[in-house]
Coordinates of N, CA and C in Angstrom, one line a residue:
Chain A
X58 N -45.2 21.9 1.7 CA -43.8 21.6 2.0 C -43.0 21.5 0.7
X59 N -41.8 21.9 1.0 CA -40.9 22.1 0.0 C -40.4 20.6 -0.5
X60 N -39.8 20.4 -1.8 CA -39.3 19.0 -2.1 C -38.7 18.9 -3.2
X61 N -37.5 18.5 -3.6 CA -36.6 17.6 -4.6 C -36.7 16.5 -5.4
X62 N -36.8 16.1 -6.4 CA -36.6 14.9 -6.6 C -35.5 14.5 -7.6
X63 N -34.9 13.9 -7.3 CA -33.8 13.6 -8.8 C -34.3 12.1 -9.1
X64 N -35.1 11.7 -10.0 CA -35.6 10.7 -11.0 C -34.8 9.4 -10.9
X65 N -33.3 10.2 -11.4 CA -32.5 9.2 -11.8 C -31.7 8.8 -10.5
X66 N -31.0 7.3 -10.5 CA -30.1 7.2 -8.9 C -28.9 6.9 -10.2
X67 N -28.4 6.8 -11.0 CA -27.0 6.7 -11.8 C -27.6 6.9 -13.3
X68 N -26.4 7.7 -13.7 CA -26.8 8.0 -15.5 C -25.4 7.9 -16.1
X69 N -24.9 7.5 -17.0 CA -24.3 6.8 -17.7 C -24.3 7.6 -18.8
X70 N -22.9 8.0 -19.2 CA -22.5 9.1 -20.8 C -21.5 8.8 -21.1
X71 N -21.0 8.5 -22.9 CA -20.0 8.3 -23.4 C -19.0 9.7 -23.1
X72 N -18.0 9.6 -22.6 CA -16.9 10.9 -23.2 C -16.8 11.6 -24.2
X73 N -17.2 12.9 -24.1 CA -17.9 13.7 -25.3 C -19.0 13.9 -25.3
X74 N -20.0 13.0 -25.0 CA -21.0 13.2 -25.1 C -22.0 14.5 -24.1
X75 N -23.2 15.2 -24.5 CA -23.4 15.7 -23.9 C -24.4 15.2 -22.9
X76 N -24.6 15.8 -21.6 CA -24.9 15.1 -20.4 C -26.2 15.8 -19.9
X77 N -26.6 14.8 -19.2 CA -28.0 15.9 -17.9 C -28.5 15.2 -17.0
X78 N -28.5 16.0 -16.5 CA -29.0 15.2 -15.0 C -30.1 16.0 -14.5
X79 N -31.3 15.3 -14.3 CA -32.7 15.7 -13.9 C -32.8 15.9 -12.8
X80 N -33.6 17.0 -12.5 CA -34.0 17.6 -11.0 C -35.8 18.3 -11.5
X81 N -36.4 17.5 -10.4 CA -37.8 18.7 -10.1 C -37.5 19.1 -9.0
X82 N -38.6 19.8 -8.5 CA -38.8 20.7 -7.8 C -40.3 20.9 -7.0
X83 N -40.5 20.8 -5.9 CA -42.2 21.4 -5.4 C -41.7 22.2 -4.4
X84 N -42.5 23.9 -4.2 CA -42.0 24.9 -3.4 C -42.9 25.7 -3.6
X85 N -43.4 26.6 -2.7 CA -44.2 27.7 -2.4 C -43.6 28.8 -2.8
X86 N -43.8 29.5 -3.8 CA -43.6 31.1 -4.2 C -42.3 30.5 -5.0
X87 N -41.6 31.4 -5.3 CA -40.2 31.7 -6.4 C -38.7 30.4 -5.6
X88 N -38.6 30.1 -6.1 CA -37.3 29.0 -5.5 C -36.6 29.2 -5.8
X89 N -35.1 29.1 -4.8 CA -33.7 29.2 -5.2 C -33.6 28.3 -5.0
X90 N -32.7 27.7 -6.4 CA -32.1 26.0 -7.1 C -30.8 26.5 -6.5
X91 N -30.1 25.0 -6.4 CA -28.5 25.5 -6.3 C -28.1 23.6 -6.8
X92 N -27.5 23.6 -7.6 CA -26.6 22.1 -7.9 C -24.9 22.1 -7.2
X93 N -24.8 20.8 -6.4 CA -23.6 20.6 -5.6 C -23.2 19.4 -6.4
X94 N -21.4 19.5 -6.5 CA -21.2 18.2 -6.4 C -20.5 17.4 -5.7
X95 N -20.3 16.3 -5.3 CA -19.8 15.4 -4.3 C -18.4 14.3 -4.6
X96 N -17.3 14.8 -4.7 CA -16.6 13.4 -5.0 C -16.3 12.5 -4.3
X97 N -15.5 11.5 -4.2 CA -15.7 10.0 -3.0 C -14.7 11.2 -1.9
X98 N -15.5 10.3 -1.0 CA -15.0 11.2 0.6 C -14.8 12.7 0.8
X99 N -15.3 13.1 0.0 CA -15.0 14.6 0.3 C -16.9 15.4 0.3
X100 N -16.4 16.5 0.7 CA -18.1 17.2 1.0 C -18.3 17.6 -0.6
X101 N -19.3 18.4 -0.4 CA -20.1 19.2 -1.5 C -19.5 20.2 -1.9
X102 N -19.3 20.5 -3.6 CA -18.7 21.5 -3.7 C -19.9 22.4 -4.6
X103 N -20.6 23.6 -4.5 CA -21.5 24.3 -5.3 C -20.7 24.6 -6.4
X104 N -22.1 24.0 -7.1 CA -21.9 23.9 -9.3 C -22.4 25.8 -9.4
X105 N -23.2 25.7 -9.2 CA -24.2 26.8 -10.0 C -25.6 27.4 -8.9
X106 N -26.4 28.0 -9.2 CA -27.1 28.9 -8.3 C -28.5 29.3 -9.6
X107 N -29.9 29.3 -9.1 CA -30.8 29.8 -9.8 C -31.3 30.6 -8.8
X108 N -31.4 32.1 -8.7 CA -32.4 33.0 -7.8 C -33.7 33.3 -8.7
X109 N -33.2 34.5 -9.7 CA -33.6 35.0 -10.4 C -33.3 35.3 -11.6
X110 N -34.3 36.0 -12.9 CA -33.1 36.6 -14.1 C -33.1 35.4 -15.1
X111 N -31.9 35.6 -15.7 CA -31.8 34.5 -16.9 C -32.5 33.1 -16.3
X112 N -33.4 32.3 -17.6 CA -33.6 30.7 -16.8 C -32.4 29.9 -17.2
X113 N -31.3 30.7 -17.9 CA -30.0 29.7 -18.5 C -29.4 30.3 -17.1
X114 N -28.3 29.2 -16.7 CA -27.9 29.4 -15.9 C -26.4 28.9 -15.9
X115 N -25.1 29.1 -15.9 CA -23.6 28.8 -16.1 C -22.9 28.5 -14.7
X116 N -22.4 27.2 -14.5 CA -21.7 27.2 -13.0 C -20.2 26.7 -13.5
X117 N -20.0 26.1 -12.7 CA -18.2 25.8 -12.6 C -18.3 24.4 -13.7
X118 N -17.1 24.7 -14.4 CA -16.7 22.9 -14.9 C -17.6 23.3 -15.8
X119 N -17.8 24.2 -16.3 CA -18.5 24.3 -17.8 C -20.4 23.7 -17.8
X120 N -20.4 23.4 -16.4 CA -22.0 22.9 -16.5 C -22.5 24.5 -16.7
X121 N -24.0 23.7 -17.0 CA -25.2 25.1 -16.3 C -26.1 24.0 -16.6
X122 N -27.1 24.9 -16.6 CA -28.7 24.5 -15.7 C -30.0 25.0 -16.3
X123 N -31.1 24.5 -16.5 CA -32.0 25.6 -17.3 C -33.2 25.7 -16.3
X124 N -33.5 26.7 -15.7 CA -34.6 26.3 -14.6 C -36.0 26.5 -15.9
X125 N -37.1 25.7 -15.5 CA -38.3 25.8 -16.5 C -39.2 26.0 -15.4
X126 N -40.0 27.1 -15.4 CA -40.8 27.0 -14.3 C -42.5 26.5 -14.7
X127 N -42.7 26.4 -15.5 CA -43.8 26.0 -15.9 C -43.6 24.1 -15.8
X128 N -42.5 23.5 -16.2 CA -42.1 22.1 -15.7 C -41.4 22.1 -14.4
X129 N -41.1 22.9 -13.3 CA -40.4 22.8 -12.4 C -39.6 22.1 -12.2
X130 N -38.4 22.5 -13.4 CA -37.4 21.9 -13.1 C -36.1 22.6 -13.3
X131 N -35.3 21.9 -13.1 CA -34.0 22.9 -12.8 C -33.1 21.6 -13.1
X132 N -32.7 20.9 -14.8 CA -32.0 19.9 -15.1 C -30.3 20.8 -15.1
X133 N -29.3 19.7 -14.7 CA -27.9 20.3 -14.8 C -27.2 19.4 -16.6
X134 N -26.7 20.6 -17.1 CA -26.5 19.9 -18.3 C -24.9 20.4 -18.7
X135 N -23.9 19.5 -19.4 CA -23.0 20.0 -19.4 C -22.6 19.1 -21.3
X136 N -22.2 20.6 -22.7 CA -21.9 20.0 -24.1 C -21.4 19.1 -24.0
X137 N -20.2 18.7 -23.5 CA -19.0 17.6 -23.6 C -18.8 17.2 -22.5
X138 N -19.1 15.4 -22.2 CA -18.9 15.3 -20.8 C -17.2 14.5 -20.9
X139 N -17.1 15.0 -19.5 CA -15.2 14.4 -19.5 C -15.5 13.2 -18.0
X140 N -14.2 12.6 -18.5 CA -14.3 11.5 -17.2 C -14.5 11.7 -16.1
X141 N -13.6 12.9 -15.8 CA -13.2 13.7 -14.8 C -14.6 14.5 -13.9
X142 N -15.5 14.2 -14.9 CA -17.0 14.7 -14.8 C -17.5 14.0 -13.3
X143 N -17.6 12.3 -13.6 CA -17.7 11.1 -13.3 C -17.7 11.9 -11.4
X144 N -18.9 11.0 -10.6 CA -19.2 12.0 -9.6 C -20.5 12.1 -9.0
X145 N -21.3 12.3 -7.5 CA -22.6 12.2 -7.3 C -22.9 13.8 -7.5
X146 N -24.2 14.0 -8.0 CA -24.7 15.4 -8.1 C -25.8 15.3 -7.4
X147 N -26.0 16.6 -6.4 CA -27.3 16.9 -5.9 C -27.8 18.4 -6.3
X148 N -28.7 18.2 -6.2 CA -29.9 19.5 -6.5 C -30.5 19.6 -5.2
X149 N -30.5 21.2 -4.7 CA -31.1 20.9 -3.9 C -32.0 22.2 -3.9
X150 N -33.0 22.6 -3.3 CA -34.1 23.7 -3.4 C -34.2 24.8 -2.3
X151 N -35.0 25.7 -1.8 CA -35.1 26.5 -1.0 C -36.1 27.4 -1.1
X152 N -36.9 27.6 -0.5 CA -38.0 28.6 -0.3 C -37.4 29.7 -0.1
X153 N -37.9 31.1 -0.4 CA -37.3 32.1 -0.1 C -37.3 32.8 0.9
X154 N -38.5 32.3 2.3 CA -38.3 32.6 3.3 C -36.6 32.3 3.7
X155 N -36.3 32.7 4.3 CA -35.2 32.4 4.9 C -34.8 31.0 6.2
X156 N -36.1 31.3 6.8 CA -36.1 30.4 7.6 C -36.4 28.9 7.3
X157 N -36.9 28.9 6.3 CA -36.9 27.6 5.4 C -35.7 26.9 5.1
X158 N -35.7 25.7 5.3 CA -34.4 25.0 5.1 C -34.0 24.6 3.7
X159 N -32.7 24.1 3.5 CA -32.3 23.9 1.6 C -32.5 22.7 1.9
X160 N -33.6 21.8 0.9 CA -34.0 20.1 0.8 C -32.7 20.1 -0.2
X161 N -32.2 18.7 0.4 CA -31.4 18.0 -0.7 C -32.1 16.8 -1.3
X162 N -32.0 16.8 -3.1 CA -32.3 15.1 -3.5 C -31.5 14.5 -3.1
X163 N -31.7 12.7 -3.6 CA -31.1 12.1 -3.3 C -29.9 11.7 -4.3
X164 N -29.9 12.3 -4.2 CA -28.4 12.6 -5.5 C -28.1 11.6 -6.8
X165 N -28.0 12.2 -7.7 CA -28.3 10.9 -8.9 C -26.0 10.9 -9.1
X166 N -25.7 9.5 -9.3 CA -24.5 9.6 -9.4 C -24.4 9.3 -11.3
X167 N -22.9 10.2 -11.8 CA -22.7 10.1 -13.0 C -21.7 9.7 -13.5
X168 N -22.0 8.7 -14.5 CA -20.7 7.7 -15.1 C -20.3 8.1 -16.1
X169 N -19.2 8.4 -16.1 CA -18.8 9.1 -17.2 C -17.8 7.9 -18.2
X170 N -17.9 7.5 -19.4 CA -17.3 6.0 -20.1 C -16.6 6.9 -20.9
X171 N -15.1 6.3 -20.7 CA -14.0 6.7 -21.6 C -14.1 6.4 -22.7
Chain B
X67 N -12.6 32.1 -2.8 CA -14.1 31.8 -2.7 C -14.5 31.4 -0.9
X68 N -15.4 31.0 -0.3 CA -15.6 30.7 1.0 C -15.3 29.1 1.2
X69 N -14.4 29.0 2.8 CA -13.5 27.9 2.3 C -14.1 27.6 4.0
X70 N -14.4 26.3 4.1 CA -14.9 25.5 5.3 C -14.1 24.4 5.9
X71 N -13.4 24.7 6.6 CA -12.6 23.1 7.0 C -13.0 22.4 8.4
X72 N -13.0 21.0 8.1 CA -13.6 19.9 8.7 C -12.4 19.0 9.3
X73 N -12.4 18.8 10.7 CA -11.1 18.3 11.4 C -11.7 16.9 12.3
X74 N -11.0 16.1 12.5 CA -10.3 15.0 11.7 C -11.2 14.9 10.2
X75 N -10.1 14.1 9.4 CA -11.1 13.9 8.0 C -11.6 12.3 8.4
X76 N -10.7 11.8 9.4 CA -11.0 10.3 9.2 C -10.6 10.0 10.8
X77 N -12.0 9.1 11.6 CA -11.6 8.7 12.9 C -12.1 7.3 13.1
X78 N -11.0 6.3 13.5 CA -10.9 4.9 13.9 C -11.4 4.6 15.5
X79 N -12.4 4.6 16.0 CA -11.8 4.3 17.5 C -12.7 3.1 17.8
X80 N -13.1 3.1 19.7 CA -13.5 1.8 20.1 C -14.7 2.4 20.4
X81 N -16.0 1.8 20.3 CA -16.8 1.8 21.4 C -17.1 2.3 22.6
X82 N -17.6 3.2 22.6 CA -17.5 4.2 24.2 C -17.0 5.0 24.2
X83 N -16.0 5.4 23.2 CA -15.2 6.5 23.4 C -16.5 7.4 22.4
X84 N -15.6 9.2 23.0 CA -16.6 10.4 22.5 C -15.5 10.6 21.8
X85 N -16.0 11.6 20.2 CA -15.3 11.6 19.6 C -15.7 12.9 19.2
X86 N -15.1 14.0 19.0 CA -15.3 15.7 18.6 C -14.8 16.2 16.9
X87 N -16.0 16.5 16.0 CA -15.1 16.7 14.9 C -15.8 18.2 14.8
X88 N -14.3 19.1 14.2 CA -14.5 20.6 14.1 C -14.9 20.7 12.5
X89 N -15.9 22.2 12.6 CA -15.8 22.6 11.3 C -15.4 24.0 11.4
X90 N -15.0 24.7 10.7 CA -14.2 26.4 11.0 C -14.3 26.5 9.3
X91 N -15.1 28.3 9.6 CA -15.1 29.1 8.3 C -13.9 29.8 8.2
X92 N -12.9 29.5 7.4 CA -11.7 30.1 7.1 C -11.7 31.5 6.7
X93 N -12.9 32.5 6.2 CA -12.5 33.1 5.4 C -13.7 34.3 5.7
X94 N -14.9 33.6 6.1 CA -15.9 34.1 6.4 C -16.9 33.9 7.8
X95 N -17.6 34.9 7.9 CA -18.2 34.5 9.2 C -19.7 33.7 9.0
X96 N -19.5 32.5 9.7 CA -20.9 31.5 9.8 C -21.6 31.9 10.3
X97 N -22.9 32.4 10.3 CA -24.2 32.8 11.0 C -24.6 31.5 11.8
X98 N -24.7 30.5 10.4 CA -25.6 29.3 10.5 C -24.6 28.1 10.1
X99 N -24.5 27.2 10.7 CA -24.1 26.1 10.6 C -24.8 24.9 10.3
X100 N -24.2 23.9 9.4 CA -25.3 22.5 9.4 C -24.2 21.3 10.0
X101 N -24.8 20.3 10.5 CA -24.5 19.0 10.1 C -25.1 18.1 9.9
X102 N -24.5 17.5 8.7 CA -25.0 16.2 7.7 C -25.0 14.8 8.4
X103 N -25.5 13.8 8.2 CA -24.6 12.6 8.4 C -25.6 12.2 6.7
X104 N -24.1 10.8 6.3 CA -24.6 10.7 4.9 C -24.2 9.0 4.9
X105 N -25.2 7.9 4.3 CA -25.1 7.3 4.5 C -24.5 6.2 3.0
X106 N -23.8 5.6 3.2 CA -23.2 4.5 1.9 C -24.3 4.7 0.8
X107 N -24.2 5.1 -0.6 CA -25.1 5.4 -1.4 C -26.3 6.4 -1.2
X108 N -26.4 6.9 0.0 CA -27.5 7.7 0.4 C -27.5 9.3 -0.1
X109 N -28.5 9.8 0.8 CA -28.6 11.5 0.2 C -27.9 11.9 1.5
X110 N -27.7 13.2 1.8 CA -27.5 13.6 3.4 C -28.4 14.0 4.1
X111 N -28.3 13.7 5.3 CA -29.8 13.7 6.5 C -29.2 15.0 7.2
X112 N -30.3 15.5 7.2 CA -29.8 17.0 8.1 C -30.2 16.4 9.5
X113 N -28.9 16.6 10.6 CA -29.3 16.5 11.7 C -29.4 17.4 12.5
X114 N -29.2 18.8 12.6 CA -28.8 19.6 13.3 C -28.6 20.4 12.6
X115 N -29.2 22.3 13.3 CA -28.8 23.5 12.4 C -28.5 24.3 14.3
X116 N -27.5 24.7 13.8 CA -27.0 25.6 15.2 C -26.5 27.2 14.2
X117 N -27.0 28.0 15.2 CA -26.9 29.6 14.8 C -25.4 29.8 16.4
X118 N -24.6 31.1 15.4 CA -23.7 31.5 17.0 C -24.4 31.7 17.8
X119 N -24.1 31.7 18.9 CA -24.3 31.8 20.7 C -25.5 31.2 20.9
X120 N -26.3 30.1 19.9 CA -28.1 29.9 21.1 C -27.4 28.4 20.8
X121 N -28.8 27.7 21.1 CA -28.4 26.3 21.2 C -28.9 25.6 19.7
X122 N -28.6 24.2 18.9 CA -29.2 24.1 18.2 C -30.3 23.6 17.8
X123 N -30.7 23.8 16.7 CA -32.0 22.8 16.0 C -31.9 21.5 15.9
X124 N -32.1 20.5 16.8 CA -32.5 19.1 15.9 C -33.3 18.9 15.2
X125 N -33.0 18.2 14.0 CA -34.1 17.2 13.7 C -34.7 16.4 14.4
X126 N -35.6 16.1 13.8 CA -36.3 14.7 14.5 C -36.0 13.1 14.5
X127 N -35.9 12.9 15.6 CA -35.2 11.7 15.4 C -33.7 11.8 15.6
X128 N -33.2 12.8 15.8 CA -31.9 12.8 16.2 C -31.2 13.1 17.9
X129 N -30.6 12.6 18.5 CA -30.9 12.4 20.0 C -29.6 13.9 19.9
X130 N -30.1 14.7 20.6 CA -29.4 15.5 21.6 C -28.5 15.2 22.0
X131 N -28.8 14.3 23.4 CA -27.6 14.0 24.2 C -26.8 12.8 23.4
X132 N -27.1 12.7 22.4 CA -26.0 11.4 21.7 C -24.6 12.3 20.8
X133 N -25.4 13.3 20.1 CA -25.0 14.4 19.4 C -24.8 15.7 19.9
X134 N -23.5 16.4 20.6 CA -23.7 17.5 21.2 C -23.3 18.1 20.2
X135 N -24.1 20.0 20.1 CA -23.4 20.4 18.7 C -23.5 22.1 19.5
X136 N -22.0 22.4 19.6 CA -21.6 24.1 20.1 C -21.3 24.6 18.9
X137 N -21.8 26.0 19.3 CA -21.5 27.0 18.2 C -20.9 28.1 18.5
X138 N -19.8 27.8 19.0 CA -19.2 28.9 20.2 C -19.1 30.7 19.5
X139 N -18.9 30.6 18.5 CA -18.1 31.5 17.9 C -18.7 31.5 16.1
X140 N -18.5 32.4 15.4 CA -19.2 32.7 14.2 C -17.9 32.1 13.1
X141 N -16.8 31.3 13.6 CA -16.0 30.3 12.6 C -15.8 29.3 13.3
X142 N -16.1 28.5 14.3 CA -16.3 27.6 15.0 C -17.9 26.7 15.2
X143 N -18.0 25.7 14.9 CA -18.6 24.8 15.5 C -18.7 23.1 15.5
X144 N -18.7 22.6 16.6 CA -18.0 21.0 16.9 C -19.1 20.4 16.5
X145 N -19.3 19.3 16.5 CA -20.5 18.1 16.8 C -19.5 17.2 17.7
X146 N -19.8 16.6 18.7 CA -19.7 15.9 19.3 C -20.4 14.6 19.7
X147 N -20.0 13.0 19.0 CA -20.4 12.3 19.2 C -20.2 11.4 20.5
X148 N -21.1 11.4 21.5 CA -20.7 10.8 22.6 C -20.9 9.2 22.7
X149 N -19.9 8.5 23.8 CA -20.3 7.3 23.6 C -20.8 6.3 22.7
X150 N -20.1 6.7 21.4 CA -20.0 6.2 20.2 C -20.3 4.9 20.1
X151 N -20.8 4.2 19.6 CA -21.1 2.7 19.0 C -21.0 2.6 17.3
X152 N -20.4 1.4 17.4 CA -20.9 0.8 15.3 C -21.6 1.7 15.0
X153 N -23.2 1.5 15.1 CA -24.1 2.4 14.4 C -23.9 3.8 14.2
X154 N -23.2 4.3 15.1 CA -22.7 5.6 14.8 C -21.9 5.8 13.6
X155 N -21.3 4.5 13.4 CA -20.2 4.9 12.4 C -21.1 5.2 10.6
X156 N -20.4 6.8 10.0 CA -20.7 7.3 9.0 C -20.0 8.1 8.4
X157 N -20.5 9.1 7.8 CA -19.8 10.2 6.9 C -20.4 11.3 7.2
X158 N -19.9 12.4 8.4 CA -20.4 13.0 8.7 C -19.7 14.5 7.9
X159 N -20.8 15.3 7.7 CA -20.4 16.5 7.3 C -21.2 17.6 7.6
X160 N -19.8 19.1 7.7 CA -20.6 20.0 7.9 C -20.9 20.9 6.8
X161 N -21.5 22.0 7.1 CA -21.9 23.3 6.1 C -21.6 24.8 6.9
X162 N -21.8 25.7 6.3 CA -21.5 26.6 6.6 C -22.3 27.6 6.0
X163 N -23.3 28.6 6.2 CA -23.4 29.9 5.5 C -23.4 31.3 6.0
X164 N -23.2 32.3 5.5 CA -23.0 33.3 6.1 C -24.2 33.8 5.9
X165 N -24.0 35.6 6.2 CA -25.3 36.4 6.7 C -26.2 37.0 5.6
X166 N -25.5 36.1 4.4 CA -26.1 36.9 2.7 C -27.3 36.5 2.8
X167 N -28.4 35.7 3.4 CA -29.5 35.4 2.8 C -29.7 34.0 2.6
X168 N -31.3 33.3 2.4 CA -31.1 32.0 1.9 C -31.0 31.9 0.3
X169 N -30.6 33.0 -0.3 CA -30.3 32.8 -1.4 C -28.8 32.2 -2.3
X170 N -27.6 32.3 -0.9 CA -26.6 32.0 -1.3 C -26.3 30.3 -0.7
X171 N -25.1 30.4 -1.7 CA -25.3 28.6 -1.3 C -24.4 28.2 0.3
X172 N -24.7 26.7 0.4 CA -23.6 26.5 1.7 C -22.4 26.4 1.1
X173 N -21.6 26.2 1.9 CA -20.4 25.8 1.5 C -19.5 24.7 3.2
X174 N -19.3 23.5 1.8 CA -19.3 22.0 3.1 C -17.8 21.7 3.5
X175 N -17.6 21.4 4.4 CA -16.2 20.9 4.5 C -16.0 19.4 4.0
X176 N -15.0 18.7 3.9 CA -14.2 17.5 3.3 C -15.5 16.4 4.4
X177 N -15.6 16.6 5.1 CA -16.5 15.5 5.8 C -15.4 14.7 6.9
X178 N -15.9 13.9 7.6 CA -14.9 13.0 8.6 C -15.9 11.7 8.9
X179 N -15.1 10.8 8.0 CA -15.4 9.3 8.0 C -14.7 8.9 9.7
X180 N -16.1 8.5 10.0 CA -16.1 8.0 11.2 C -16.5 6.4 11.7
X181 N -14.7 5.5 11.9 CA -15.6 4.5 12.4 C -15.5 3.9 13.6
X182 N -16.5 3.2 14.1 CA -16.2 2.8 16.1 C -16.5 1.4 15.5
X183 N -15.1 1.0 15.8 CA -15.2 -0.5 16.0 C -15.8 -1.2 17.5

């Protein structure tokens, strides 16, 4: 069975600083990563996408992602974090059957200090 | 980009009443539809996956007849919460994906805070 875990439940970065936010991974055959993020009251917006190809990966808002598949992971990392950062992030996985569903973690939220 | 909107964003009512919230793909056509419910600091619980024209997938543990969920049309699909109580009340959200594959992502609407006093 397929599964997520995000480690962290809140991570905490000075302004400027650079950021990451942990995600594993357990999945049968090749996995598509995908990172969402969540602001208060509103749905999921997708950050970034891992199928195939490069393991660096670039999404919106200047993040990206490095999938490692030997550590099964797929951490979201962004040089300079901004307040505006500040926000819950989930990781979530997918087997490449199709009929497989996308597991969401349980989302680690990030503080961004002015 | 693919744009999903979620109707009401926010519903107040009483006890007993049924309460219908829309999700519609603006831009693209939904094969597959999700709804979330998400709980105060939680992750989101998939309750339901509905495909156009069949009926949907519950999960487990999620009642059917408490939750009706139509998929009338390939930018159309409701959840309907019936006979609403407190416990019902949450943050419900939907998803959306089209016919690209599970390789592409969902894309979620605003959600609709729901609460039954």
């Amino acid at each position: 069975a397929q599964s997520v875990a995000q480690p962290e439940d809140q991570v905490n970065v000075a302004e400027g600083n650079p950021l990451t936010v942990k995600c594993t991974y357990s999945v049968s055959g090749n996995p598509y990563l995908f990172w969402y993020v969540q602001y208060p009251n509103r749905g999921l917006q997708f950050l970034l996408k891992y199928i195939t190809g490069d393991n660096l990966v670039k999404g919106s808002y200047g993040f990206e992602a490095e999938f490692n598949k030997s550590q099964t992971s797929f951490h979201l990392k962004k040089p300079s974090a901004l307040v505006s950062d500040s926000a819950l992030y989930f990781c979530a996985v997918r087997a490449p059957n199709r009929d497989d569903k996308i597991i969401f973690g349980k989302g680690t939220r990030l503080h961004i200090l002015p | 980009g693919a744009v999903v909107s979620q109707h009401p964003s926010r519903v107040i009512c009483k006890s007993g009443t049924s309460v219908k919230i829309e999700c519609r793909s603006l831009d693209f056509q939904a094969t597959t539809m999700f709804w979330y419910r998400q709980f105060p600091k939680q992750s989101l619980m998939l309750m339901a996956t509905s495909n156009e024209g069949s009926k949907a997938t519950y999960e487990q543990g999620v009642e059917k007849d408490k939750f009706l969920i139509n998929h009338a049309s390939l930018t159309l699909s409701t959840l309907t919460v019936t006979s609403a109580h407190p416990e019902d009340s949450s943050f419900y959200i939907c998803s959306a994906e089209g016919a690209g594959g599970g390789n592409q992502p969902q894309h979620f609407g605003d959600g609709t805070r729901l609460s039954i006093l």
